Amino acid sequence: MTFEPPRSNPARRSILKSPTFQFTISIQPPTRIVPLSTSLTDQLSMELVEYCIDFLHNDKETLRNCGLVCKAWLVCARFHLFRKNFTVYIQNHTGDEVFTILTTPGSTLAGFVHQLCIQTTATFTIRKQRLTNGCTDLHQPGISFNEYLLPFVGASDSLKTLTFHGVKIRPRASSRFSAIAPQIKALSRLTRLELTRCAFSTFEEFLLVICSGASLLELLLTDITVLHWSDQTPPDSWHLPRRLQHLSLNTPGQSLILKWILSHPRIPVLKAVCLGVFQDADDQQTIGRFLRALGPHLKHLKLNLVRWTHEINLSHNTTLQSLSISHYLIGEFASENISPSGGLVKILGQISSLQVAKIDLHFVNAPRDLLLMPWSAVARELDSPKFSRLRLVRIRSTGKKEKWEDVLREGFPRLSACGILQILWDSSAFHDSD
């Protein structure tokens, strides 16, 4: 394929008038790929190249071709190819391939990863690399769990979400702690840390990890296991990130975590909180203290509330905008929950905020137990003037829609008429034979 270039200045001609190309198509045997010469690339400023590639932001095929021209063009093209939710999963069967790519000399892929999910603690072997002189590197280094984040440290400005799922975070042989915490600290743009079904050797190790991300906005902790609890008081310098806005705790030992947070004279200004099931009276008291400490800063609250407790008082959260209550039991075995003057009715009555726009209620029940719930008492609370900004009440329950929909809607005549009430049904949890 050949073409006859114009004789005048190409840059000026391309601006004033589209050039006319003459193509001659011929079939030739494949040739060796030769990179673009530096003498040619030096004639074009990178600003002009970036402007042209930015213009192609929606043309994925052309962006891929631009990435094959030279390394400078590759970086510009990848910015558009991987700009949305580029996630890397490190698992037992993918670790070798992932780390071979990330640790290849000159690789820039780590700089475009937005989310990193680690689901293993295995040691991976980096594949043999071919050197520039044509020889093969006989050294096959291994990468262990304490080195997983190294390819991203100092090379990634886009990594925002880090997830550990089902891993055991153990200390190094030469130290009391693992190397994960200082590496998380080095990820300056990290805003979300999620730990699910993770195990830690000590409570200090766990605290060190969750305190290491100074830029964190969201911290989600689910089913955390600590092998050895310690009576030693952690250093005062260990505290949750000051910018933290969203905290989710659904794990054994959540009261110990909340007590540690409350032990500091200053706690983060949390706007969204999700708290797990209350295990005992100590849990209830600690959570009640924690909600009072958040005060008017709390905007969104989710409680896994199996049974009502008098320790929960939302009158201090004066700017609350949304409330979600899940796992709320309905039945004869939960008499306090179905009392016209208790449980859910008391929680709604305690709310002092005039900004509540959304309430989500998720019930755990047998279908016939819906008849035991004092829906009229709940409706009276929701019809009070303080809920004038209410735009959505979502109820999730068990049963068949065609059989129980009218029963619930009759209890909320105003909300149903205004289109505020939304009911979601789960017909698979129980065999509805009533």
Coordinates of C-alpha atoms in Angstrom, one line a residue:
M1 CA 0.0 0.0 0.0
T2 CA 1.6 3.3 -1.1
F3 CA 0.5 6.9 -1.3
E4 CA 1.7 10.1 -2.9
P5 CA 2.1 12.8 -0.2
P6 CA 1.3 16.4 -1.0
R7 CA 4.3 18.6 -1.8
S8 CA 3.3 21.6 0.4
N9 CA 3.6 21.8 4.2
P10 CA 1.6 18.8 5.5
A11 CA 0.7 20.5 8.8
R12 CA -0.6 23.7 7.1
R13 CA -2.3 21.8 4.3
S14 CA -4.1 19.5 6.8
I15 CA -5.5 22.6 8.5
L16 CA -6.6 24.5 5.4
K17 CA -7.7 21.7 3.1
S18 CA -8.2 18.0 3.3
P19 CA -5.3 16.3 1.3
T20 CA -6.1 14.0 -1.5
F21 CA -4.4 10.5 -1.2
Q22 CA -3.8 8.0 -4.0
F23 CA -3.7 4.4 -2.8
T24 CA -2.3 1.4 -4.6
I25 CA -3.3 -1.8 -3.0
S26 CA -1.1 -4.9 -3.5
I27 CA -0.8 -8.2 -1.7
Q28 CA 2.7 -8.6 -0.2
P29 CA 4.1 -11.2 2.1
P30 CA 4.1 -10.1 5.8
T31 CA 7.1 -8.0 6.9
R32 CA 8.8 -7.4 10.2
I33 CA 7.1 -4.7 12.2
V34 CA 9.4 -1.7 12.5
P35 CA 8.7 1.0 15.1
L36 CA 8.2 4.6 14.1
S37 CA 11.5 6.3 13.8
T38 CA 12.4 9.0 16.3
S39 CA 13.4 11.3 13.5
L40 CA 9.7 11.3 12.5
T41 CA 8.1 11.4 15.9
D42 CA 10.4 14.3 17.0
Q43 CA 8.8 16.5 14.3
L44 CA 5.4 16.3 16.0
S45 CA 4.9 17.8 19.4
M46 CA 3.2 15.6 22.0
E47 CA 0.6 18.2 22.6
L48 CA -0.6 17.8 19.0
V49 CA -0.5 14.0 19.3
E50 CA -2.5 14.1 22.5
Y51 CA -5.1 16.5 20.9
C52 CA -5.5 14.1 17.9
I53 CA -5.9 11.0 20.1
D54 CA -8.3 12.8 22.4
F55 CA -10.5 13.5 19.4
L56 CA -10.7 9.7 18.8
H57 CA -11.9 9.0 22.4
N58 CA -14.9 7.0 21.2
D59 CA -13.1 5.1 18.4
K60 CA -11.8 2.0 20.2
E61 CA -10.3 0.3 17.1
T62 CA -8.3 3.4 16.1
L63 CA -7.1 3.9 19.7
R64 CA -5.8 0.3 19.7
N65 CA -3.9 1.0 16.5
C66 CA -2.5 4.2 17.9
G67 CA -1.2 2.2 20.9
L68 CA 0.9 0.1 18.5
V69 CA 2.8 3.1 17.0
C70 CA 5.1 3.9 20.0
K71 CA 5.2 4.0 23.7
A72 CA 4.3 7.7 23.9
W73 CA 1.2 7.1 21.8
L74 CA 0.4 4.0 23.9
V75 CA 0.0 6.0 27.1
C76 CA -2.3 8.5 25.4
A77 CA -4.5 5.8 23.9
R78 CA -4.8 3.7 27.1
F79 CA -6.1 6.8 28.9
H80 CA -9.3 6.5 26.8
L81 CA -9.4 2.7 26.5
F82 CA -9.3 2.1 30.2
R83 CA -10.8 5.2 31.6
K84 CA -13.9 3.5 33.1
N85 CA -13.9 0.8 35.8
F86 CA -10.8 -1.1 34.6
T87 CA -10.7 -3.9 37.2
V88 CA -7.9 -6.4 37.8
Y89 CA -8.7 -9.6 39.7
I90 CA -5.8 -11.5 41.4
Q91 CA -6.8 -15.1 41.9
N92 CA -5.1 -18.5 42.1
H93 CA -5.5 -19.2 38.4
T94 CA -4.7 -15.7 37.1
G95 CA -1.9 -14.5 39.3
D96 CA 1.0 -15.7 37.2
E97 CA -0.4 -14.0 34.1
V98 CA -1.3 -10.8 35.8
F99 CA 2.0 -10.2 37.5
T100 CA 4.0 -11.2 34.4
I101 CA 2.2 -8.4 32.5
L102 CA 2.4 -5.8 35.3
T103 CA 6.1 -6.4 36.0
T104 CA 7.3 -6.4 32.4
P105 CA 10.0 -3.8 31.9
G106 CA 8.4 -0.6 30.4
S107 CA 4.8 -1.8 31.2
T108 CA 2.4 1.1 32.0
L109 CA -0.7 -1.0 32.5
A110 CA -0.7 -0.6 36.3
G111 CA -1.2 3.1 35.9
F112 CA -4.6 2.6 34.4
V113 CA -6.2 0.2 36.9
H114 CA -9.2 1.7 38.7
Q115 CA -10.1 -1.3 40.9
L116 CA -8.0 -4.1 42.3
C117 CA -9.5 -7.2 43.8
I118 CA -7.3 -9.7 45.6
Q119 CA -8.7 -13.1 46.4
T120 CA -5.6 -15.2 47.2
T121 CA -2.4 -15.2 49.2
A122 CA -0.5 -17.6 46.9
T123 CA 3.1 -17.0 45.7
F124 CA 3.2 -16.5 41.9
T125 CA 6.0 -17.1 39.5
I126 CA 6.8 -14.5 36.9
R127 CA 7.3 -16.0 33.5
K128 CA 10.6 -15.8 31.7
Q129 CA 11.2 -12.5 30.0
R130 CA 12.9 -12.1 26.6
L131 CA 15.7 -9.6 26.8
T132 CA 16.5 -6.9 24.1
N133 CA 19.5 -8.9 22.9
G134 CA 17.3 -11.9 22.0
C135 CA 18.3 -14.0 25.0
T136 CA 16.0 -15.3 27.7
D137 CA 16.2 -14.3 31.3
L138 CA 16.7 -17.5 33.2
H139 CA 15.8 -16.0 36.5
Q140 CA 12.1 -16.6 37.4
P141 CA 11.4 -14.4 40.4
G142 CA 8.4 -15.1 42.7
I143 CA 6.0 -12.6 44.0
S144 CA 4.4 -13.2 47.4
F145 CA 1.3 -11.7 49.1
N146 CA 3.4 -9.0 50.8
E147 CA 4.4 -7.8 47.3
Y148 CA 1.1 -7.8 45.5
L149 CA 0.7 -4.0 45.6
L150 CA 4.3 -3.1 44.6
P151 CA 3.5 -2.8 40.9
F152 CA 1.0 -0.1 41.7
V153 CA 2.9 1.9 44.2
G154 CA 4.3 5.0 42.6
A155 CA 2.9 3.9 39.2
S156 CA -0.9 4.3 39.6
D157 CA -2.8 7.5 40.0
S158 CA -6.0 5.9 38.9
L159 CA -6.4 3.1 41.5
K160 CA -9.4 4.1 43.6
T161 CA -10.8 0.8 44.9
L162 CA -8.9 -2.0 46.7
T163 CA -10.7 -5.2 47.8
F164 CA -9.4 -8.1 49.8
H165 CA -11.7 -11.1 49.7
G166 CA -11.2 -14.3 51.7
V167 CA -7.5 -13.8 52.4
K168 CA -5.4 -14.2 55.5
I169 CA -3.2 -11.1 56.2
R170 CA -0.3 -12.4 58.2
P171 CA 2.9 -10.6 59.4
R172 CA 6.2 -11.0 57.7
A173 CA 8.8 -13.3 59.4
S174 CA 11.0 -10.3 60.2
S175 CA 8.3 -8.0 61.6
R176 CA 5.2 -7.9 63.7
F177 CA 3.1 -6.7 60.8
S178 CA 2.6 -7.4 57.1
A179 CA 3.9 -5.1 54.4
I180 CA 0.3 -4.4 53.1
A181 CA -0.3 -1.4 55.4
P182 CA 2.6 0.8 54.2
Q183 CA 1.8 -0.1 50.6
I184 CA -1.8 1.0 51.1
K185 CA -0.5 4.2 52.6
A186 CA 1.6 4.8 49.4
L187 CA -1.5 4.6 47.2
S188 CA -2.3 8.3 47.5
R189 CA -5.5 8.2 45.4
L190 CA -7.2 5.3 47.1
T191 CA -10.7 6.2 48.2
R192 CA -12.4 2.8 48.9
L193 CA -11.1 -0.1 50.9
E194 CA -13.2 -3.3 51.2
L195 CA -12.3 -6.2 53.4
T196 CA -14.6 -9.3 53.1
R197 CA -14.1 -12.6 55.0
C198 CA -10.5 -11.7 55.8
A199 CA -8.5 -13.0 58.7
F200 CA -5.8 -11.1 60.7
S201 CA -3.3 -12.5 63.2
T202 CA -3.8 -9.7 65.7
F203 CA -6.2 -6.8 66.4
E204 CA -3.3 -4.4 66.0
E205 CA -2.6 -5.8 62.5
F206 CA -6.2 -5.2 61.5
L207 CA -6.2 -1.6 62.9
L208 CA -3.0 -0.8 61.1
V209 CA -4.4 -1.8 57.8
I210 CA -7.7 0.2 58.1
C211 CA -5.8 3.3 59.4
S212 CA -3.2 3.3 56.6
G213 CA -5.2 4.9 53.7
A214 CA -5.1 8.6 54.4
S215 CA -7.3 9.4 51.4
L216 CA -10.0 6.8 52.1
L217 CA -13.6 8.0 51.8
E218 CA -15.2 4.6 52.1
L219 CA -14.4 1.7 54.4
L220 CA -16.4 -1.6 54.2
L221 CA -15.7 -4.4 56.7
T222 CA -17.6 -7.7 56.4
D223 CA -17.0 -11.0 58.3
I224 CA -13.6 -10.1 59.7
T225 CA -11.8 -12.7 61.8
V226 CA -9.1 -11.8 64.3
L227 CA -7.1 -14.8 65.6
H228 CA -5.6 -13.1 68.7
W229 CA -7.2 -10.3 70.5
S230 CA -4.9 -8.2 72.5
D231 CA -5.5 -6.1 75.7
Q232 CA -2.8 -3.6 74.7
T233 CA -4.0 -0.2 73.8
P234 CA -3.1 0.8 70.2
P235 CA -1.0 3.9 69.8
D236 CA -3.0 7.2 69.8
S237 CA -1.6 8.0 66.4
W238 CA -3.7 5.2 64.9
H239 CA -7.0 6.5 63.9
L240 CA -9.5 6.3 61.0
P241 CA -8.7 8.5 58.0
R242 CA -9.9 12.0 58.7
R243 CA -11.7 12.3 55.3
L244 CA -13.7 9.1 55.8
Q245 CA -17.4 9.6 54.9
H246 CA -18.8 6.1 54.6
L247 CA -18.4 3.3 57.1
S248 CA -19.9 -0.2 56.8
L249 CA -19.5 -2.7 59.7
N250 CA -21.1 -6.1 59.4
T251 CA -18.8 -8.3 61.3
P252 CA -18.2 -10.1 64.6
G253 CA -16.5 -7.8 67.0
Q254 CA -18.0 -4.7 65.6
S255 CA -18.6 -3.3 69.1
L256 CA -14.8 -3.5 69.8
I257 CA -14.2 -1.6 66.6
L258 CA -16.7 1.1 67.6
K259 CA -15.3 1.3 71.1
W260 CA -11.8 1.9 69.6
I261 CA -13.3 4.6 67.3
L262 CA -15.1 6.3 70.3
S263 CA -11.9 6.2 72.4
H264 CA -10.5 9.0 70.3
P265 CA -11.3 12.6 71.1
R266 CA -12.1 13.3 67.5
I267 CA -13.9 10.9 65.1
P268 CA -14.4 11.3 61.3
V269 CA -17.4 13.2 60.1
L270 CA -19.3 10.2 58.8
K271 CA -22.2 10.9 56.4
A272 CA -23.2 7.3 55.7
V273 CA -23.1 4.3 58.2
C274 CA -24.2 0.7 57.9
L275 CA -24.2 -1.4 61.0
G276 CA -24.6 -5.2 61.3
V277 CA -26.8 -7.3 63.6
F278 CA -26.7 -6.5 67.3
Q279 CA -25.3 -9.6 69.1
D280 CA -25.9 -8.6 72.7
A281 CA -26.6 -5.8 75.2
D282 CA -23.0 -4.5 74.9
D283 CA -23.4 -4.3 71.1
Q284 CA -26.6 -2.3 71.5
Q285 CA -25.2 0.2 74.0
T286 CA -22.0 0.7 71.9
I287 CA -24.0 1.3 68.7
G288 CA -26.3 3.7 70.6
R289 CA -23.3 5.7 71.8
F290 CA -21.8 5.7 68.3
L291 CA -25.0 7.1 66.7
R292 CA -25.2 9.8 69.3
A293 CA -21.6 10.8 68.7
L294 CA -22.2 11.2 65.0
G295 CA -25.0 13.6 65.7
P296 CA -26.2 16.0 62.9
H297 CA -23.4 14.9 60.5
L298 CA -25.1 11.5 59.7
K299 CA -27.1 11.6 56.5
H300 CA -27.7 8.0 55.6
L301 CA -28.2 5.1 58.0
K302 CA -28.6 1.4 57.5
L303 CA -29.3 -0.9 60.4
N304 CA -29.6 -4.7 60.4
L305 CA -32.1 -4.6 63.2
V306 CA -33.5 -8.1 64.1
R307 CA -35.3 -6.7 67.1
W308 CA -35.9 -3.3 68.4
T309 CA -33.8 -2.0 71.3
H310 CA -34.3 1.1 73.5
E311 CA -30.6 1.9 73.1
I312 CA -31.2 3.1 69.5
N313 CA -32.3 6.7 69.5
L314 CA -32.2 8.7 66.2
S315 CA -33.3 12.0 67.7
H316 CA -29.7 13.2 67.7
N317 CA -29.3 12.7 64.0
T318 CA -31.1 15.9 63.0
T319 CA -30.2 16.0 59.3
L320 CA -30.9 12.3 58.5
Q321 CA -32.0 11.9 54.8
S322 CA -32.4 8.2 54.4
L323 CA -33.1 5.3 56.7
S324 CA -32.8 1.6 55.9
I325 CA -33.8 -1.2 58.3
S326 CA -33.2 -4.8 57.3
H327 CA -33.7 -8.3 58.8
Y328 CA -36.6 -6.9 60.9
L329 CA -38.5 -9.9 62.3
I330 CA -42.3 -10.2 62.1
G331 CA -44.1 -13.0 63.9
E332 CA -45.4 -14.2 67.2
F333 CA -41.9 -14.9 68.4
A334 CA -41.0 -11.1 68.1
S335 CA -43.9 -9.6 70.2
E336 CA -42.1 -6.3 70.7
N337 CA -41.7 -5.8 66.9
I338 CA -45.4 -6.3 66.2
S339 CA -46.7 -4.1 69.0
P340 CA -48.6 -1.0 67.9
S341 CA -46.5 1.1 70.3
G342 CA -43.1 -0.6 70.0
G343 CA -40.4 -1.6 67.6
L344 CA -40.6 0.1 64.2
V345 CA -43.2 2.6 65.4
K346 CA -40.8 3.9 68.2
I347 CA -37.9 4.2 65.8
L348 CA -40.0 6.3 63.4
G349 CA -41.3 8.4 66.2
Q350 CA -37.8 9.2 67.5
I351 CA -36.7 10.7 64.2
S352 CA -36.3 14.5 64.5
S353 CA -34.9 15.2 61.1
L354 CA -37.2 17.1 58.6
Q355 CA -35.1 16.0 55.6
V356 CA -35.9 12.3 55.4
A357 CA -36.6 11.5 51.7
K358 CA -36.3 7.7 51.6
I359 CA -37.1 4.9 54.0
D360 CA -36.3 1.2 53.1
L361 CA -37.8 -1.6 55.3
H362 CA -36.8 -5.2 54.8
F363 CA -38.8 -7.7 56.8
V364 CA -38.1 -11.3 57.6
N365 CA -41.4 -13.1 58.0
A366 CA -43.7 -15.9 56.9
P367 CA -46.4 -14.6 54.6
R368 CA -49.2 -15.0 57.0
D369 CA -47.3 -13.0 59.7
L370 CA -48.0 -9.8 57.6
L371 CA -51.4 -9.8 59.3
L372 CA -49.8 -9.3 62.7
M373 CA -48.0 -6.1 61.8
P374 CA -49.6 -2.8 63.0
W375 CA -49.5 -1.2 59.5
S376 CA -51.9 1.5 60.5
A377 CA -49.7 2.7 63.4
V378 CA -46.7 2.7 61.1
A379 CA -48.7 4.7 58.5
R380 CA -49.7 7.3 61.1
E381 CA -46.0 8.0 61.9
L382 CA -45.2 8.3 58.2
D383 CA -48.1 10.7 57.6
S384 CA -46.8 13.1 60.3
P385 CA -45.6 16.6 59.1
K386 CA -41.9 15.8 59.8
F387 CA -42.0 13.4 56.8
S388 CA -43.3 16.0 54.4
R389 CA -40.2 15.5 52.2
L390 CA -40.6 11.8 51.9
R391 CA -40.4 10.6 48.3
L392 CA -40.0 6.8 48.6
V393 CA -41.0 4.2 51.1
R394 CA -39.8 0.8 49.9
I395 CA -41.0 -2.4 51.7
R396 CA -39.4 -5.7 51.0
S397 CA -41.3 -8.8 52.3
T398 CA -41.9 -12.4 51.8
G399 CA -45.1 -13.6 50.0
K400 CA -46.9 -13.7 46.7
K401 CA -47.7 -10.3 45.3
E402 CA -51.2 -11.2 44.0
K403 CA -52.2 -12.4 47.5
W404 CA -50.6 -9.9 49.9
E405 CA -50.2 -6.6 47.9
D406 CA -53.6 -5.3 48.7
V407 CA -53.2 -6.1 52.4
L408 CA -50.2 -3.8 52.7
R409 CA -51.5 -1.0 50.5
E410 CA -54.7 -0.8 52.5
G411 CA -52.5 0.1 55.5
F412 CA -50.9 3.0 53.7
P413 CA -53.7 4.8 51.8
R414 CA -52.0 8.2 51.5
L415 CA -48.6 6.8 50.5
S416 CA -50.2 4.5 47.9
A417 CA -52.3 7.3 46.4
C418 CA -49.3 9.6 46.1
G419 CA -47.2 6.8 44.5
I420 CA -44.6 7.0 47.3
L421 CA -45.1 3.4 48.4
Q422 CA -43.1 0.7 46.6
I423 CA -43.5 -3.0 47.6
L424 CA -41.1 -5.7 46.6
W425 CA -41.9 -9.4 47.1
D426 CA -39.8 -12.5 47.6
S427 CA -41.9 -15.6 46.8
S428 CA -39.1 -18.1 47.0
A429 CA -38.1 -17.9 50.7
F430 CA -41.3 -19.6 52.0
H431 CA -43.9 -21.9 50.5
D432 CA -46.9 -19.6 50.6
S433 CA -49.8 -22.0 51.2
D434 CA -52.0 -19.7 53.2

